[in-house]
GROMACS .gro file of C-alpha atoms in nm:
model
  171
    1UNK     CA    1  -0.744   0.990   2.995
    2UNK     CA    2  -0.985   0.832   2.759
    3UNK     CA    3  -0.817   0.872   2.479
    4UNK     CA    4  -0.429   0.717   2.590
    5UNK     CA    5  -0.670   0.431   2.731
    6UNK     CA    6  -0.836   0.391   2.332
    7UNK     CA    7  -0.433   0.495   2.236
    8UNK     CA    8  -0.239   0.215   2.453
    9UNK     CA    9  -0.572  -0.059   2.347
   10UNK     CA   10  -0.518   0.001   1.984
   11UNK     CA   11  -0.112  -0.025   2.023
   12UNK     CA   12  -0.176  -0.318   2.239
   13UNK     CA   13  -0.420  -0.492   2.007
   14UNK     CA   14  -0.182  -0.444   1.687
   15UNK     CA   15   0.123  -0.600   1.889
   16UNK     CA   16  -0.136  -0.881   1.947
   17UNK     CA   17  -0.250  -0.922   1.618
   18UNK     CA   18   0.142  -0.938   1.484
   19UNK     CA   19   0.194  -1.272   1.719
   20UNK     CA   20  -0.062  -1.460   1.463
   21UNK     CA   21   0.162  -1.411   1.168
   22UNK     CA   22   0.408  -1.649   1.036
   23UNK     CA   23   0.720  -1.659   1.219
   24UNK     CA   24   0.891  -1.851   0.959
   25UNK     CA   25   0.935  -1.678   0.544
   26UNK     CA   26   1.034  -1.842   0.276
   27UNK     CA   27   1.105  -1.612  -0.071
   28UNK     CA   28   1.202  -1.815  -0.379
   29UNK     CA   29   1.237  -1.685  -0.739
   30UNK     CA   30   1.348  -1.927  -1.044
   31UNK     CA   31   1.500  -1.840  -1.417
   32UNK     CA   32   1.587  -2.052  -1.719
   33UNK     CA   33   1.935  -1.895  -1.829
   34UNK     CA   34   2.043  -2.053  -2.179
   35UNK     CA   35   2.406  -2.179  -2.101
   36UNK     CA   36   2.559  -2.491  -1.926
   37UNK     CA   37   2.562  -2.549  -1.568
   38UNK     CA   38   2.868  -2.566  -1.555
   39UNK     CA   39   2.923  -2.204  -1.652
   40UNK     CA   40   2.645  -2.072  -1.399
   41UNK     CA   41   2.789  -2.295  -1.118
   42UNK     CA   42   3.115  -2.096  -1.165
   43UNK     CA   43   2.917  -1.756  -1.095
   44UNK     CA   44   2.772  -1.884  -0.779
   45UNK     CA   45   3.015  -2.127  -0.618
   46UNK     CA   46   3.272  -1.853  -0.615
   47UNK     CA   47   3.173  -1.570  -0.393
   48UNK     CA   48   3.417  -1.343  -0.527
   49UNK     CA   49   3.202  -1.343  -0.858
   50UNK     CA   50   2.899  -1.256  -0.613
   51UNK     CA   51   2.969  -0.897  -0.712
   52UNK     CA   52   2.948  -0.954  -1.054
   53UNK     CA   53   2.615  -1.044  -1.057
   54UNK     CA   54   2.461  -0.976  -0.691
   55UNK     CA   55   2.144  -0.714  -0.686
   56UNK     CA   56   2.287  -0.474  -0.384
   57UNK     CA   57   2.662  -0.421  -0.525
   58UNK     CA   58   2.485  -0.158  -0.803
   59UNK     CA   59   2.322   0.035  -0.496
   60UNK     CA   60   2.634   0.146  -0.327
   61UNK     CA   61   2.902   0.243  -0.562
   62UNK     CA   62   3.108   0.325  -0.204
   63UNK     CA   63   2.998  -0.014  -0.076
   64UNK     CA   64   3.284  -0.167   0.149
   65UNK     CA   65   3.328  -0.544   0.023
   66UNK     CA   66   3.575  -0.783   0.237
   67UNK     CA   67   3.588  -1.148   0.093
   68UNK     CA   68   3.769  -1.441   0.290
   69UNK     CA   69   3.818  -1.782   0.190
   70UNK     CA   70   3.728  -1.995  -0.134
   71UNK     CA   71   3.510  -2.266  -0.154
   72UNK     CA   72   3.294  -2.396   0.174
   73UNK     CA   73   3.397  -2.172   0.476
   74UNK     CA   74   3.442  -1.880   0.254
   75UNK     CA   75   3.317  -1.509   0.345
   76UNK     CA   76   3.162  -1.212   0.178
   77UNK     CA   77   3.101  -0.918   0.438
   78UNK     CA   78   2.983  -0.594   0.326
   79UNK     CA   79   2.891  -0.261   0.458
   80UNK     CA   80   2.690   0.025   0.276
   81UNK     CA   81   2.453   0.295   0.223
   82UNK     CA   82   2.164   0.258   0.360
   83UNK     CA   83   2.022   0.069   0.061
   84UNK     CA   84   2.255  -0.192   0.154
   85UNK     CA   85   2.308  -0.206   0.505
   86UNK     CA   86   2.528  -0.464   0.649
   87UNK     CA   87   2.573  -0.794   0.676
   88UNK     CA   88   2.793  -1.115   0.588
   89UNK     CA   89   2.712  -1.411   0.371
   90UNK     CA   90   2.874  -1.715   0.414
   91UNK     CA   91   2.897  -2.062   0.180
   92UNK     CA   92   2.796  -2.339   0.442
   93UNK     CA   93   2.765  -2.641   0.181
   94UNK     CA   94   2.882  -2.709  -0.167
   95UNK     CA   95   2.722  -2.993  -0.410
   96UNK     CA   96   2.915  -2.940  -0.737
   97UNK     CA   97   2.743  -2.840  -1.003
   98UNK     CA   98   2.366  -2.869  -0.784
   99UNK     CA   99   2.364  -2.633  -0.474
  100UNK     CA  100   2.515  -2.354  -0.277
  101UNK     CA  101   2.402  -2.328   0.099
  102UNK     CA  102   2.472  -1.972   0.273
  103UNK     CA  103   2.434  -1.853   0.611
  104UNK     CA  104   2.293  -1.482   0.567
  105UNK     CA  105   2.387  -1.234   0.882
  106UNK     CA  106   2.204  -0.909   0.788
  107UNK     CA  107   2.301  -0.582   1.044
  108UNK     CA  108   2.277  -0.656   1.399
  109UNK     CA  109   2.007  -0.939   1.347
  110UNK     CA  110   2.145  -1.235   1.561
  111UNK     CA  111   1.936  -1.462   1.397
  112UNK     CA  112   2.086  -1.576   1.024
  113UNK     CA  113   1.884  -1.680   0.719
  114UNK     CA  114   1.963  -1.954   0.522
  115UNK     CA  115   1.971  -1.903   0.143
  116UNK     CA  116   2.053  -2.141  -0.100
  117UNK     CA  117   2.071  -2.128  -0.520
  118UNK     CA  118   1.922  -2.470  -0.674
  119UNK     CA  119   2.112  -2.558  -1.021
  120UNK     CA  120   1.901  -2.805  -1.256
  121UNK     CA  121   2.038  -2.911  -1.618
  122UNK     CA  122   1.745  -2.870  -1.838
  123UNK     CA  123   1.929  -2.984  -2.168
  124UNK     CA  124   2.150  -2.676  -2.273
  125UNK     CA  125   2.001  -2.476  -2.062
  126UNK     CA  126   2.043  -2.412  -1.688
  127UNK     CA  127   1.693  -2.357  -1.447
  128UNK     CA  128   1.821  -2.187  -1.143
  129UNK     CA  129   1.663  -2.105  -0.811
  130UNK     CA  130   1.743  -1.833  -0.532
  131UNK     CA  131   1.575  -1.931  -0.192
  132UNK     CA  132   1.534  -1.722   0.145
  133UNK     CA  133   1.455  -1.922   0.446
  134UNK     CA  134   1.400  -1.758   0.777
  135UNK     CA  135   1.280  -1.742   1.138
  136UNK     CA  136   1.143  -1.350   1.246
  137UNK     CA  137   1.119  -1.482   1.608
  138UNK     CA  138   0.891  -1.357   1.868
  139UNK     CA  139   0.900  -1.016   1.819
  140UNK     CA  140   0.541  -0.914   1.650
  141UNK     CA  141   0.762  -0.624   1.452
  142UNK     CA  142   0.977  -0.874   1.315
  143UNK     CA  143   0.690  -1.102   1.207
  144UNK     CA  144   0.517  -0.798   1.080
  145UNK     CA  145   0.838  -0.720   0.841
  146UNK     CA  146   0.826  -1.078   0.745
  147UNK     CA  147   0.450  -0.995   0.547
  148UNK     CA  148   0.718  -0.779   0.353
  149UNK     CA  149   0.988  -1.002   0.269
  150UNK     CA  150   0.878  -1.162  -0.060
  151UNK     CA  151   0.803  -0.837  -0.188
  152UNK     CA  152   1.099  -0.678  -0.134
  153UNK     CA  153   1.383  -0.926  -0.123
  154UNK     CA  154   1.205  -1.145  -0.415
  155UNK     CA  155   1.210  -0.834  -0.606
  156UNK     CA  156   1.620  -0.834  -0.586
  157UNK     CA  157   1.650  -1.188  -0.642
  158UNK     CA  158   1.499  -1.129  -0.939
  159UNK     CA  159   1.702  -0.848  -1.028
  160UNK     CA  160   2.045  -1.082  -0.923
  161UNK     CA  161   1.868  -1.379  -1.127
  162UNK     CA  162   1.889  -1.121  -1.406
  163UNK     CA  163   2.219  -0.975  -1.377
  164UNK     CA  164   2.366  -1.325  -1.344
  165UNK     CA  165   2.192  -1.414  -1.712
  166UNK     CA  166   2.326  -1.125  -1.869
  167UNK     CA  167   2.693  -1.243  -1.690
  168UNK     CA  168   2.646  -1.595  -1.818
  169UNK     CA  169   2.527  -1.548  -2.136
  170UNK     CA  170   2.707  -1.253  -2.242
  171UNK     CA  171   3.075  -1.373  -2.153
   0.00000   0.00000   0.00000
């Protein structure tokens, strides 16, 4: 009886503990690319170059891609391996040449993340950035996943960052 009491304390105390850490997360990774804005702007604005360039298409050969719409409104929904999982991403605002705005709907999370790519004209060259915003909610697990998400989603941004050079640069 002692020890489900020390048990049940311990699982109680860790759910406790995950309530102090940051609901909100914020991942952001930035890359120089050495071609116009114009050309990068093309990649991003258009999501049915996403998969020319995106970090999770290359983990799923099988993946299942459905893409609706051009422009604001438009929709990229995919479904995967397990790598991948599933979700929908969908362009919410369009500055030309500046900013993309997306509303990110990953599996059967109701709550959607906001991610945006940041274009700045540094001469010839093009300085882009990949954000993540958002909110794990209540749920100590959640916010416990959330000490994780800069590690593991920054990592693919950088990848996409990356893959999106070699498309720009190389074409």
């Amino acid at each position: 009886m002692i020890i489900l009491a020390i048990i049940f304390g311990a699982l109680v105390f860790i759910g406790l503990i995950g309530f102090l850490f940051p609901r909100k997360v914020h991942v952001e990774r930035t890359l120089i690319l050495d071609t116009s804005i114009e050309k990068v702007w093309t990649q991003v604005s258009e999501l049915e170059n996403f998969g020319l360039w995106n970090p999770w298409a290359k983990k799923d050969p099988n993946i299942e891609i459905e893409i609706t719409g051009t422009g604001k409104g438009s929709k990229y929904k995919w479904k995967g391996n397990r790598s991948v999982g599933e979700g929908s991403l969908e362009i919410t605002n369009l500055e030309q040449n500046r900013k993309v705005d997306m509303e990110l709907l990953f599996g059967r999370n109701p709550n959607p993340a906001t991610t945006s790519i940041i274009l700045q004209s540094e001469g010839i060259k093009t300085k882009i950035t990949w954000t993540m915003d958002t909110d794990m909610g209540n749920n100590p697990a959640g916010r416990y996943m959330g000490l994780f998400m800069d590690k593991f989603v920054g990592k693919d941004y950088e990848i996409g960052l990356e893959n999106l050079r070699n498309v720009c640069e190389n074409n």
